[in-house]
GROMACS .gro file of C-alpha atoms in nm:
model
  500
    1MET     CA    1   2.190  -3.706  23.209
    2VAL     CA    2   2.516  -3.624  23.031
    3PHE     CA    3   2.487  -3.625  22.653
    4GLU     CA    4   2.777  -3.742  22.442
    5VAL     CA    5   2.785  -3.437  22.210
    6VAL     CA    6   2.585  -3.115  22.193
    7ILE     CA    7   2.604  -2.914  21.871
    8VAL     CA    8   2.511  -2.545  21.882
    9GLY     CA    9   2.372  -2.443  21.544
   10ALA     CA   10   2.157  -2.627  21.287
   11GLY     CA   11   2.301  -2.472  20.974
   12PRO     CA   12   2.455  -2.696  20.708
   13ASN     CA   13   2.778  -2.750  20.902
   14GLY     CA   14   2.612  -2.841  21.230
   15LEU     CA   15   2.365  -3.073  21.059
   16MET     CA   16   2.639  -3.240  20.855
   17LEU     CA   17   2.834  -3.305  21.173
   18ALA     CA   18   2.523  -3.444  21.341
   19CYS     CA   19   2.477  -3.690  21.053
   20GLU     CA   20   2.842  -3.795  21.059
   21LEU     CA   21   2.836  -3.852  21.435
   22ALA     CA   22   2.516  -4.054  21.410
   23LEU     CA   23   2.668  -4.273  21.138
   24ALA     CA   24   2.959  -4.336  21.375
   25GLY     CA   25   2.730  -4.447  21.657
   26VAL     CA   26   2.717  -4.121  21.854
   27THR     CA   27   2.379  -3.945  21.851
   28PRO     CA   28   2.413  -3.572  21.931
   29VAL     CA   29   2.163  -3.311  22.040
   30VAL     CA   30   2.147  -2.998  21.824
   31LEU     CA   31   2.046  -2.659  21.968
   32GLU     CA   32   1.914  -2.403  21.719
   33LEU     CA   33   1.798  -2.049  21.793
   34ARG     CA   34   1.571  -2.034  21.489
   35THR     CA   35   1.221  -2.178  21.515
   36GLY     CA   36   1.181  -2.245  21.143
   37PRO     CA   37   1.369  -2.251  20.813
   38SER     CA   38   1.582  -1.946  20.743
   39THR     CA   39   1.435  -1.694  20.498
   40GLU     CA   40   1.774  -1.528  20.450
   41GLN     CA   41   1.943  -1.593  20.117
   42ARG     CA   42   2.286  -1.734  20.190
   43ALA     CA   43   2.500  -1.961  19.974
   44ASN     CA   44   2.368  -2.046  19.629
   45GLY     CA   45   2.552  -2.372  19.576
   46LEU     CA   46   2.841  -2.600  19.651
   47VAL     CA   47   3.189  -2.569  19.503
   48GLY     CA   48   3.471  -2.820  19.532
   49GLN     CA   49   3.555  -3.153  19.689
   50VAL     CA   50   3.242  -3.157  19.904
   51VAL     CA   51   3.024  -3.232  19.599
   52PRO     CA   52   3.173  -3.579  19.534
   53MET     CA   53   3.189  -3.628  19.911
   54LEU     CA   54   2.811  -3.583  19.938
   55HIS     CA   55   2.781  -3.841  19.660
   56ARG     CA   56   2.994  -4.076  19.871
   57ARG     CA   57   2.734  -4.042  20.148
   58GLY     CA   58   2.439  -4.097  19.915
   59LEU     CA   59   2.324  -3.736  19.955
   60HIS     CA   60   2.403  -3.591  19.612
   61GLU     CA   61   2.103  -3.755  19.448
   62ARG     CA   62   1.878  -3.628  19.727
   63LEU     CA   63   1.979  -3.272  19.637
   64THR     CA   64   1.965  -3.308  19.260
   65GLY     CA   65   1.701  -3.574  19.206
   66ARG     CA   66   1.936  -3.735  18.954
   67PRO     CA   67   2.117  -4.068  18.992
   68GLY     CA   68   2.485  -4.113  18.922
   69ALA     CA   69   2.810  -3.951  19.023
   70PRO     CA   70   2.859  -3.575  18.977
   71GLU     CA   71   3.050  -3.459  18.673
   72PRO     CA   72   3.333  -3.201  18.688
   73ALA     CA   73   3.234  -2.845  18.609
   74HIS     CA   74   3.284  -2.702  18.261
   75GLY     CA   75   3.378  -2.363  18.400
   76HIS     CA   76   3.405  -2.143  18.707
   77ILE     CA   77   3.553  -1.806  18.806
   78PHE     CA   78   3.862  -1.683  18.985
   79GLY     CA   79   3.900  -1.317  19.075
   80ALA     CA   80   3.631  -1.223  18.816
   81PHE     CA   81   3.818  -1.416  18.546
   82PRO     CA   82   3.639  -1.704  18.374
   83LEU     CA   83   3.809  -2.040  18.420
   84PRO     CA   84   3.745  -2.266  18.118
   85LEU     CA   85   3.766  -2.615  18.264
   86ALA     CA   86   3.613  -2.842  18.002
   87GLU     CA   87   3.941  -2.912  17.824
   88ILE     CA   88   4.189  -2.932  18.111
   89ARG     CA   89   4.324  -3.271  18.214
   90ASP     CA   90   4.193  -3.436  18.531
   91ASN     CA   91   3.955  -3.151  18.605
   92PRO     CA   92   3.924  -3.150  18.988
   93LEU     CA   93   3.642  -2.896  19.030
   94HIS     CA   94   3.277  -2.983  19.091
   95LEU     CA   95   2.984  -2.741  19.120
   96LEU     CA   96   2.628  -2.792  19.239
   97LEU     CA   97   2.382  -2.505  19.208
   98VAL     CA   98   2.140  -2.548  19.495
   99PRO     CA   99   2.028  -2.288  19.753
  100GLN     CA  100   2.148  -2.324  20.109
  101GLN     CA  101   1.790  -2.358  20.234
  102LYS     CA  102   1.753  -2.678  20.031
  103ILE     CA  103   2.084  -2.813  20.163
  104GLU     CA  104   1.974  -2.745  20.520
  105ALA     CA  105   1.635  -2.908  20.463
  106MET     CA  106   1.795  -3.219  20.316
  107LEU     CA  107   2.049  -3.250  20.597
  108ALA     CA  108   1.781  -3.193  20.863
  109GLU     CA  109   1.573  -3.470  20.706
  110ARG     CA  110   1.874  -3.702  20.701
  111ALA     CA  111   1.963  -3.617  21.062
  112ALA     CA  112   1.607  -3.699  21.171
  113GLU     CA  113   1.630  -4.034  20.991
  114LEU     CA  114   1.943  -4.107  21.194
  115GLY     CA  115   1.770  -4.025  21.524
  116VAL     CA  116   1.923  -3.682  21.587
  117GLU     CA  117   1.722  -3.450  21.813
  118ILE     CA  118   1.708  -3.089  21.690
  119ARG     CA  119   1.578  -2.845  21.951
  120SER     CA  120   1.446  -2.539  21.768
  121GLY     CA  121   1.413  -2.210  21.954
  122HIS     CA  122   1.690  -2.296  22.201
  123GLN     CA  123   1.976  -2.053  22.266
  124LEU     CA  124   2.301  -2.114  22.452
  125THR     CA  125   2.343  -1.841  22.715
  126ALA     CA  126   2.639  -1.961  22.924
  127LEU     CA  127   2.876  -2.253  22.958
  128ASP     CA  128   3.126  -2.390  23.202
  129GLN     CA  129   3.390  -2.653  23.128
  130LYS     CA  130   3.458  -2.925  23.383
  131ASP     CA  131   3.729  -3.190  23.363
  132ASP     CA  132   3.493  -3.449  23.224
  133ARG     CA  133   3.207  -3.250  23.067
  134VAL     CA  134   3.069  -2.916  22.952
  135VAL     CA  135   2.777  -2.760  23.141
  136ALA     CA  136   2.567  -2.530  22.923
  137GLU     CA  137   2.288  -2.293  23.022
  138VAL     CA  138   2.013  -2.277  22.761
  139THR     CA  139   1.701  -2.068  22.709
  140GLY     CA  140   1.420  -2.250  22.532
  141PRO     CA  141   1.053  -2.195  22.454
  142ASP     CA  142   0.955  -2.340  22.793
  143GLY     CA  143   1.216  -2.152  22.995
  144ASP     CA  144   1.576  -2.189  23.107
  145TYR     CA  145   1.746  -2.521  23.165
  146ARG     CA  146   2.089  -2.683  23.194
  147ILE     CA  147   2.235  -2.941  22.959
  148GLU     CA  148   2.557  -3.137  23.010
  149ALA     CA  149   2.770  -3.303  22.745
  150ARG     CA  150   3.107  -3.472  22.715
  151HIS     CA  151   3.182  -3.242  22.420
  152LEU     CA  152   3.019  -2.928  22.278
  153VAL     CA  153   3.063  -2.811  21.919
  154ALA     CA  154   3.014  -2.450  21.812
  155ALA     CA  155   2.850  -2.443  21.469
  156ASP     CA  156   2.672  -2.113  21.524
  157GLY     CA  157   2.835  -1.902  21.256
  158GLY     CA  158   3.088  -1.625  21.219
  159ARG     CA  159   2.947  -1.429  21.514
  160SER     CA  160   2.947  -1.745  21.727
  161ARG     CA  161   2.819  -1.684  22.078
  162THR     CA  162   2.969  -2.018  22.178
  163ARG     CA  163   3.316  -1.915  22.060
  164LYS     CA  164   3.295  -1.596  22.263
  165LEU     CA  165   3.164  -1.768  22.575
  166SER     CA  166   3.444  -2.026  22.552
  167GLY     CA  167   3.725  -1.769  22.539
  168PHE     CA  168   3.860  -1.833  22.188
  169ALA     CA  169   4.045  -1.546  22.024
  170PHE     CA  170   3.940  -1.463  21.666
  171PRO     CA  171   4.227  -1.267  21.511
  172GLY     CA  172   4.216  -1.122  21.162
  173ILE     CA  173   4.114  -0.810  20.976
  174THR     CA  174   3.794  -0.622  20.903
  175GLU     CA  175   3.766  -0.451  20.565
  176ASP     CA  176   3.512  -0.167  20.559
  177GLN     CA  177   3.563  -0.007  20.218
  178SER     CA  178   3.337  -0.211  19.991
  179VAL     CA  179   2.957  -0.219  20.008
  180SER     CA  180   2.763  -0.499  19.840
  181ARG     CA  181   2.394  -0.474  19.752
  182THR     CA  182   2.182  -0.769  19.639
  183ALA     CA  183   1.820  -0.808  19.531
  184THR     CA  184   1.585  -1.063  19.381
  185VAL     CA  185   1.453  -0.925  19.050
  186ASP     CA  186   1.244  -1.013  18.748
  187VAL     CA  187   1.408  -0.991  18.407
  188PRO     CA  188   1.200  -0.909  18.097
  189ALA     CA  189   1.248  -1.180  17.835
  190GLU     CA  190   1.397  -0.941  17.581
  191PHE     CA  191   1.686  -0.865  17.815
  192ARG     CA  192   1.790  -1.226  17.868
  193ASP     CA  193   2.051  -1.383  17.640
  194PRO     CA  194   1.877  -1.697  17.502
  195ARG     CA  195   2.210  -1.875  17.447
  196THR     CA  196   2.389  -1.818  17.778
  197GLY     CA  197   2.110  -1.704  18.010
  198GLY     CA  198   2.306  -1.385  18.075
  199LEU     CA  199   2.166  -1.038  18.133
  200VAL     CA  200   2.159  -0.811  17.826
  201VAL     CA  201   2.214  -0.448  17.930
  202PRO     CA  202   2.128  -0.197  17.653
  203GLY     CA  203   2.421   0.026  17.574
  204TYR     CA  204   2.663  -0.197  17.761
  205GLY     CA  205   2.653  -0.561  17.657
  206THR     CA  206   2.584  -0.900  17.819
  207ILE     CA  207   2.659  -0.985  18.179
  208PRO     CA  208   2.745  -1.359  18.185
  209PRO     CA  209   2.549  -1.566  18.438
  210PHE     CA  210   2.705  -1.687  18.763
  211GLN     CA  211   3.024  -1.486  18.723
  212HIS     CA  212   3.175  -1.180  18.885
  213HIS     CA  213   3.176  -0.915  18.614
  214ARG     CA  214   3.434  -0.645  18.688
  215THR     CA  215   3.459  -0.287  18.576
  216GLU     CA  216   3.694  -0.019  18.710
  217ARG     CA  217   3.407   0.094  18.933
  218GLY     CA  218   3.325  -0.238  19.096
  219LEU     CA  219   3.166  -0.579  19.048
  220VAL     CA  220   2.830  -0.699  18.921
  221ALA     CA  221   2.701  -1.056  18.939
  222PHE     CA  222   2.384  -1.193  18.783
  223ALA     CA  223   2.250  -1.532  18.894
  224PRO     CA  224   1.948  -1.682  18.710
  225PHE     CA  225   1.869  -1.996  18.909
  226PRO     CA  226   1.696  -2.303  18.764
  227ASP     CA  227   1.396  -2.249  18.994
  228GLY     CA  228   1.322  -1.915  18.824
  229ARG     CA  229   1.476  -1.680  19.080
  230ASN     CA  230   1.711  -1.408  18.959
  231LEU     CA  231   1.964  -1.235  19.184
  232ILE     CA  232   2.157  -0.922  19.096
  233THR     CA  233   2.450  -0.805  19.309
  234ALA     CA  234   2.664  -0.492  19.282
  235SER     CA  235   2.970  -0.416  19.492
  236THR     CA  236   3.166  -0.091  19.494
  237THR     CA  237   3.369   0.132  19.723
  238ALA     CA  238   3.211   0.447  19.580
  239ARG     CA  239   2.862   0.411  19.729
  240PRO     CA  240   2.881   0.416  20.112
  241ALA     CA  241   2.605   0.248  20.307
  242GLY     CA  242   2.336   0.471  20.453
  243ASP     CA  243   2.138   0.424  20.772
  244ASP     CA  244   1.803   0.366  20.600
  245PRO     CA  245   1.691   0.016  20.496
  246VAL     CA  246   1.812  -0.087  20.154
  247THR     CA  247   1.567  -0.053  19.865
  248LEU     CA  248   1.547  -0.206  19.520
  249PRO     CA  249   1.608   0.135  19.352
  250GLU     CA  250   1.928   0.167  19.560
  251VAL     CA  251   2.045  -0.174  19.438
  252LEU     CA  252   1.967  -0.094  19.073
  253GLU     CA  253   2.131   0.249  19.099
  254THR     CA  254   2.447   0.082  19.225
  255VAL     CA  255   2.440  -0.168  18.939
  256ALA     CA  256   2.397   0.120  18.692
  257TYR     CA  257   2.689   0.306  18.848
  258VAL     CA  258   2.923   0.007  18.822
  259LEU     CA  259   2.824  -0.064  18.461
  260GLY     CA  260   2.774   0.294  18.347
  261ALA     CA  261   2.438   0.196  18.202
  262ASP     CA  262   2.081   0.158  18.326
  263VAL     CA  263   1.972  -0.199  18.394
  264PRO     CA  264   1.624  -0.312  18.279
  265LEU     CA  265   1.520  -0.505  18.588
  266LEU     CA  266   1.183  -0.523  18.764
  267PRO     CA  267   1.061  -0.597  19.117
  268PRO     CA  268   1.022  -0.971  19.183
  269THR     CA  269   0.681  -1.130  19.138
  270GLY     CA  270   0.756  -1.497  19.208
  271PRO     CA  271   0.728  -1.684  19.536
  272GLY     CA  272   0.964  -1.588  19.816
  273PRO     CA  273   1.180  -1.560  20.000
  274GLN     CA  274   1.290  -1.244  19.820
  275VAL     CA  275   1.636  -1.106  19.884
  276LEU     CA  276   1.702  -0.741  19.953
  277ARG     CA  277   2.032  -0.697  20.130
  278ARG     CA  278   2.317  -0.453  20.190
  279LEU     CA  279   2.650  -0.571  20.333
  280SER     CA  280   2.930  -0.338  20.433
  281GLY     CA  281   3.288  -0.459  20.431
  282GLY     CA  282   3.382  -0.805  20.543
  283ASN     CA  283   3.590  -1.003  20.787
  284THR     CA  284   3.884  -1.236  20.733
  285ARG     CA  285   3.954  -1.424  21.055
  286ILE     CA  286   4.067  -1.765  21.183
  287ALA     CA  287   4.030  -1.869  21.547
  288ASP     CA  288   4.350  -1.895  21.751
  289ARG     CA  289   4.270  -2.264  21.798
  290TYR     CA  290   3.993  -2.500  21.693
  291ARG     CA  291   3.951  -2.667  22.033
  292ARG     CA  292   3.968  -2.554  22.394
  293GLY     CA  293   3.924  -2.854  22.619
  294ARG     CA  294   3.588  -3.007  22.535
  295VAL     CA  295   3.461  -2.723  22.315
  296VAL     CA  296   3.531  -2.749  21.941
  297LEU     CA  297   3.477  -2.487  21.669
  298LEU     CA  298   3.326  -2.583  21.334
  299GLY     CA  299   3.277  -2.399  21.005
  300ASP     CA  300   3.225  -2.023  21.023
  301ALA     CA  301   3.268  -2.032  21.400
  302ALA     CA  302   3.632  -2.123  21.329
  303HIS     CA  303   3.696  -1.911  21.020
  304VAL     CA  304   3.536  -1.635  20.811
  305HIS     CA  305   3.654  -1.503  20.476
  306SER     CA  306   3.543  -1.344  20.151
  307ALA     CA  307   3.278  -1.531  19.952
  308MET     CA  308   3.478  -1.487  19.629
  309GLY     CA  309   3.467  -1.815  19.440
  310GLY     CA  310   3.208  -1.969  19.673
  311PRO     CA  311   3.439  -2.177  19.900
  312GLY     CA  312   3.250  -2.136  20.226
  313LEU     CA  313   3.033  -2.448  20.236
  314ASN     CA  314   3.307  -2.660  20.079
  315LEU     CA  315   3.532  -2.563  20.370
  316GLY     CA  316   3.275  -2.592  20.648
  317LEU     CA  317   3.110  -2.916  20.538
  318GLN     CA  318   3.446  -3.083  20.496
  319ASP     CA  319   3.540  -2.960  20.844
  320ALA     CA  320   3.232  -3.146  20.967
  321ILE     CA  321   3.319  -3.465  20.779
  322ASN     CA  322   3.676  -3.452  20.909
  323LEU     CA  323   3.567  -3.389  21.267
  324GLY     CA  324   3.275  -3.632  21.290
  325TRP     CA  325   3.454  -3.967  21.297
  326LYS     CA  326   3.738  -3.835  21.512
  327LEU     CA  327   3.505  -3.692  21.775
  328ALA     CA  328   3.302  -4.014  21.769
  329ALA     CA  329   3.621  -4.214  21.824
  330GLU     CA  330   3.702  -3.995  22.126
  331VAL     CA  331   3.354  -4.046  22.269
  332ARG     CA  332   3.356  -4.422  22.210
  333GLY     CA  333   3.696  -4.460  22.371
  334TRP     CA  334   3.908  -4.601  22.089
  335ALA     CA  335   4.070  -4.283  21.956
  336ALA     CA  336   4.448  -4.298  21.934
  337ASP     CA  337   4.641  -4.035  22.129
  338GLY     CA  338   4.621  -3.706  21.944
  339LEU     CA  339   4.356  -3.816  21.692
  340LEU     CA  340   4.117  -3.535  21.783
  341ASP     CA  341   4.403  -3.285  21.753
  342THR     CA  342   4.441  -3.382  21.386
  343TYR     CA  343   4.110  -3.208  21.320
  344GLU     CA  344   4.287  -2.874  21.360
  345SER     CA  345   4.624  -2.980  21.218
  346GLU     CA  346   4.452  -3.103  20.900
  347ARG     CA  347   4.178  -2.845  20.856
  348ARG     CA  348   4.348  -2.520  20.967
  349PRO     CA  349   4.595  -2.520  20.674
  350VAL     CA  350   4.301  -2.566  20.437
  351ALA     CA  351   4.127  -2.265  20.593
  352GLU     CA  352   4.448  -2.064  20.561
  353ARG     CA  353   4.462  -2.145  20.189
  354VAL     CA  354   4.099  -2.041  20.145
  355VAL     CA  355   4.173  -1.712  20.323
  356MET     CA  356   4.476  -1.662  20.099
  357HIS     CA  357   4.303  -1.723  19.767
  358THR     CA  358   3.984  -1.534  19.851
  359GLN     CA  359   4.187  -1.230  19.953
  360ALA     CA  360   4.384  -1.260  19.628
  361GLN     CA  361   4.062  -1.287  19.430
  362ALA     CA  362   3.915  -0.983  19.600
  363LEU     CA  363   4.222  -0.779  19.506
  364LEU     CA  364   4.215  -0.903  19.145
  365ALA     CA  365   3.849  -0.806  19.119
  366GLY     CA  366   3.893  -0.464  19.279
  367PRO     CA  367   3.835  -0.128  19.113
  368GLY     CA  368   4.088   0.107  18.962
  369PRO     CA  369   4.334   0.129  18.672
  370ALA     CA  370   4.622  -0.030  18.865
  371VAL     CA  371   4.414  -0.343  18.912
  372THR     CA  372   4.325  -0.331  18.544
  373ALA     CA  373   4.695  -0.347  18.460
  374LEU     CA  374   4.741  -0.642  18.697
  375ARG     CA  375   4.449  -0.816  18.533
  376ALA     CA  376   4.600  -0.769  18.190
  377LEU     CA  377   4.909  -0.959  18.305
  378PHE     CA  378   4.703  -1.224  18.485
  379SER     CA  379   4.491  -1.286  18.175
  380GLU     CA  380   4.809  -1.376  17.983
  381ILE     CA  381   4.907  -1.623  18.255
  382LEU     CA  382   4.561  -1.782  18.235
  383GLU     CA  383   4.626  -1.881  17.875
  384GLU     CA  384   4.834  -2.170  18.014
  385PRO     CA  385   4.606  -2.475  18.076
  386GLU     CA  386   4.820  -2.593  18.367
  387VAL     CA  387   4.766  -2.258  18.542
  388VAL     CA  388   4.391  -2.298  18.501
  389ARG     CA  389   4.407  -2.649  18.639
  390ARG     CA  390   4.612  -2.535  18.939
  391LEU     CA  391   4.359  -2.264  19.021
  392ALA     CA  392   4.076  -2.514  18.984
  393ALA     CA  393   4.250  -2.745  19.231
  394LEU     CA  394   4.303  -2.453  19.470
  395ILE     CA  395   3.931  -2.369  19.464
  396ALA     CA  396   3.830  -2.735  19.491
  397GLY     CA  397   4.061  -2.793  19.786
  398THR     CA  398   4.240  -3.080  19.613
  399ASP     CA  399   4.581  -2.910  19.599
  400PHE     CA  400   4.655  -2.977  19.967
  401ARG     CA  401   4.744  -3.312  20.124
  402TYR     CA  402   4.716  -3.400  20.489
  403ASP     CA  403   5.037  -3.515  20.656
  404GLY     CA  404   5.086  -3.888  20.603
  405VAL     CA  405   4.756  -3.928  20.418
  406GLY     CA  406   4.697  -4.008  20.053
  407ASP     CA  407   4.457  -3.856  19.805
  408PHE     CA  408   4.079  -3.868  19.798
  409ALA     CA  409   3.981  -4.232  19.748
  410PRO     CA  410   3.813  -4.353  19.429
  411ASP     CA  411   3.435  -4.382  19.421
  412LEU     CA  412   3.343  -4.703  19.603
  413GLY     CA  413   2.969  -4.673  19.546
  414SER     CA  414   2.732  -4.738  19.832
  415LEU     CA  415   3.012  -4.879  20.052
  416THR     CA  416   3.089  -4.528  20.176
  417HIS     CA  417   2.728  -4.443  20.262
  418SER     CA  418   2.779  -4.587  20.611
  419GLY     CA  419   3.061  -4.350  20.700
  420ARG     CA  420   3.271  -4.637  20.837
  421PRO     CA  421   3.642  -4.693  20.769
  422LEU     CA  422   3.702  -4.942  20.488
  423LEU     CA  423   3.984  -5.182  20.411
  424VAL     CA  424   3.950  -5.279  20.046
  425ASP     CA  425   4.154  -5.595  19.989
  426THR     CA  426   4.170  -5.749  19.642
  427THR     CA  427   4.441  -5.995  19.748
  428GLY     CA  428   4.231  -6.190  19.995
  429THR     CA  429   4.519  -6.193  20.246
  430LEU     CA  430   4.440  -5.914  20.492
  431ALA     CA  431   4.142  -6.046  20.690
  432PRO     CA  432   4.361  -6.174  20.977
  433VAL     CA  433   4.539  -5.839  20.998
  434VAL     CA  434   4.225  -5.628  21.026
  435ALA     CA  435   4.033  -5.878  21.243
  436PRO     CA  436   4.117  -5.703  21.576
  437TRP     CA  437   3.973  -5.378  21.433
  438ARG     CA  438   3.659  -5.525  21.282
  439ASP     CA  439   3.440  -5.351  21.542
  440ARG     CA  440   3.528  -5.023  21.370
  441VAL     CA  441   3.673  -5.106  21.025
  442ASP     CA  442   3.482  -5.287  20.749
  443LEU     CA  443   3.664  -5.534  20.525
  444VAL     CA  444   3.572  -5.531  20.156
  445THR     CA  445   3.699  -5.810  19.933
  446THR     CA  446   3.476  -5.809  19.624
  447THR     CA  447   3.523  -5.452  19.500
  448PRO     CA  448   3.799  -5.391  19.242
  449LEU     CA  449   4.029  -5.092  19.270
  450PRO     CA  450   4.127  -4.873  18.972
  451ALA     CA  451   4.489  -4.898  19.086
  452GLY     CA  452   4.680  -5.098  19.346
  453THR     CA  453   4.582  -5.411  19.535
  454ALA     CA  454   4.463  -5.285  19.874
  455MET     CA  455   4.353  -4.957  20.032
  456LEU     CA  456   4.259  -4.837  20.381
  457VAL     CA  457   4.005  -4.556  20.351
  458ARG     CA  458   3.922  -4.315  20.634
  459PRO     CA  459   3.556  -4.219  20.692
  460ASP     CA  460   3.621  -3.880  20.528
  461ASN     CA  461   3.723  -4.074  20.214
  462TYR     CA  462   4.097  -4.005  20.229
  463VAL     CA  463   4.341  -4.292  20.181
  464ALA     CA  464   4.517  -4.382  20.507
  465TRP     CA  465   4.726  -4.665  20.357
  466SER     CA  466   4.759  -4.837  20.021
  467SER     CA  467   4.956  -5.113  19.853
  468GLU     CA  468   5.039  -5.213  19.499
  469ALA     CA  469   5.192  -5.548  19.596
  470THR     CA  470   5.027  -5.885  19.552
  471THR     CA  471   5.142  -5.956  19.908
  472PRO     CA  472   5.087  -5.627  20.095
  473ASP     CA  473   5.315  -5.513  20.377
  474THR     CA  474   5.113  -5.600  20.686
  475SER     CA  475   5.333  -5.411  20.933
  476SER     CA  476   5.264  -5.075  20.766
  477LEU     CA  477   4.894  -5.161  20.751
  478ARG     CA  478   4.887  -5.235  21.125
  479ALA     CA  479   5.066  -4.904  21.189
  480ALA     CA  480   4.804  -4.716  20.987
  481LEU     CA  481   4.520  -4.897  21.164
  482ARG     CA  482   4.666  -4.802  21.503
  483ARG     CA  483   4.731  -4.443  21.403
  484TRP     CA  484   4.382  -4.371  21.273
  485PHE     CA  485   4.161  -4.627  21.445
  486GLY     CA  486   4.330  -4.685  21.779
  487ASN     CA  487   4.454  -4.995  21.952
  488PRO     CA  488   4.294  -5.319  21.848
  489ASP     CA  489   4.018  -5.471  22.053
  490PRO     CA  490   4.174  -5.782  22.216
  491VAL     CA  491   3.843  -5.967  22.193
  492SER     CA  492   3.796  -5.876  21.827
  493SER     CA  493   4.063  -6.108  21.696
  494ARG     CA  494   3.771  -6.337  21.620
  495SER     CA  495   3.723  -6.418  21.253
  496ALA     CA  496   3.470  -6.199  21.075
  497LEU     CA  497   3.309  -6.245  20.741
  498PRO     CA  498   3.417  -6.001  20.470
  499ALA     CA  499   3.169  -5.725  20.396
  500GLY     CA  500   3.169  -5.785  20.021
   0.00000   0.00000   0.00000
């Protein structure tokens, strides 16, 4: 049996792709080395355009337990500077504080609902590309076996075995100077700021929550999560990593060094998993290409970068949402020539911008008096609201437009839960035009638009075509339908009822 798509890796990116493929009528198989939920503390939330995108899929409420669309964030950080966002016009930045484990659990549940098979405890050990399929060797709990697929997607992280086996280059740089130490801690009540939730350090002051706090010796971050967990992180170039396992006293000593004051923190007593971690240096790399034949890279397998500003899941999950419908179109046989190639041409420039701004943030947050002088100048620039808004758009990923594609579409409610392309027509004239594509594009005639008269929306919620005319230009609409959704089905010129 040859499967349509095999995904290697059941992290958030691989699971998101599995859901998107299933919505598009292609049910993948997911291979995951782990045999249970990860106990490693990874991302602590979502930042950027992916938050409203999850709402478009009906998944935001499943993470938050609250109905309604997400609201823009009141503030964030850039290079250890606070970004006050509440008063800027058209604030583009959304935040959602939720641990990665919860995101993975939600996406795994959704994937199961959609019929996706997740094989836990299965590791890819070798692969061979043929003209019409990929042959993968896998080790599972019951022994070795072979699996064949028309396409294979590497979603197995920054150290991707799949990427290495497939011969992708992964150029970039490795920075070994900084060492970051993180621990879960308990905070005595008297050392917590009742107004902000920040950490009160005697003899120093208050460390604001969920921000990078810089001194000339390094960075400290304090994260008091709604579930009661508290994380403290310290990063500096002045405390090299040893060979022994990291300890809580080592973490607290590093925090005290960066701040120049002892920190009143205690060992954690709440339920786990508890974090105790030391990370040396970091990598900034982007794969030489995102696809080699029938193997495609996704998320961290395609790009790694600094975590400054929290852009990782925003980038990877939107990679998955961009790739899903295009790969499904290729599998189902209606993809226009070059459609799958637009996955890289659209998403690589976004990754390059993330690499650029995270490197810039790391430099702005670095130690030393020269950086302090740079920060003094940068703080003056940040007094301009338009500068703040531009940085917010950079972090959100809304400052970049795909070639020939419009902005993120307005919220269309539950219509986007299906993940299908939509033609929203308020003129009532476009049904005959879209009829040959009705096997893959839904027609909506009863939903008003905030602006314009008609709009063609891609499954990733970007506008592929729009009109402000009472009689829209049908030739440009047909061109957009062909470009993104292939040649029309000659037997689909039948009349179809609008999808309300």
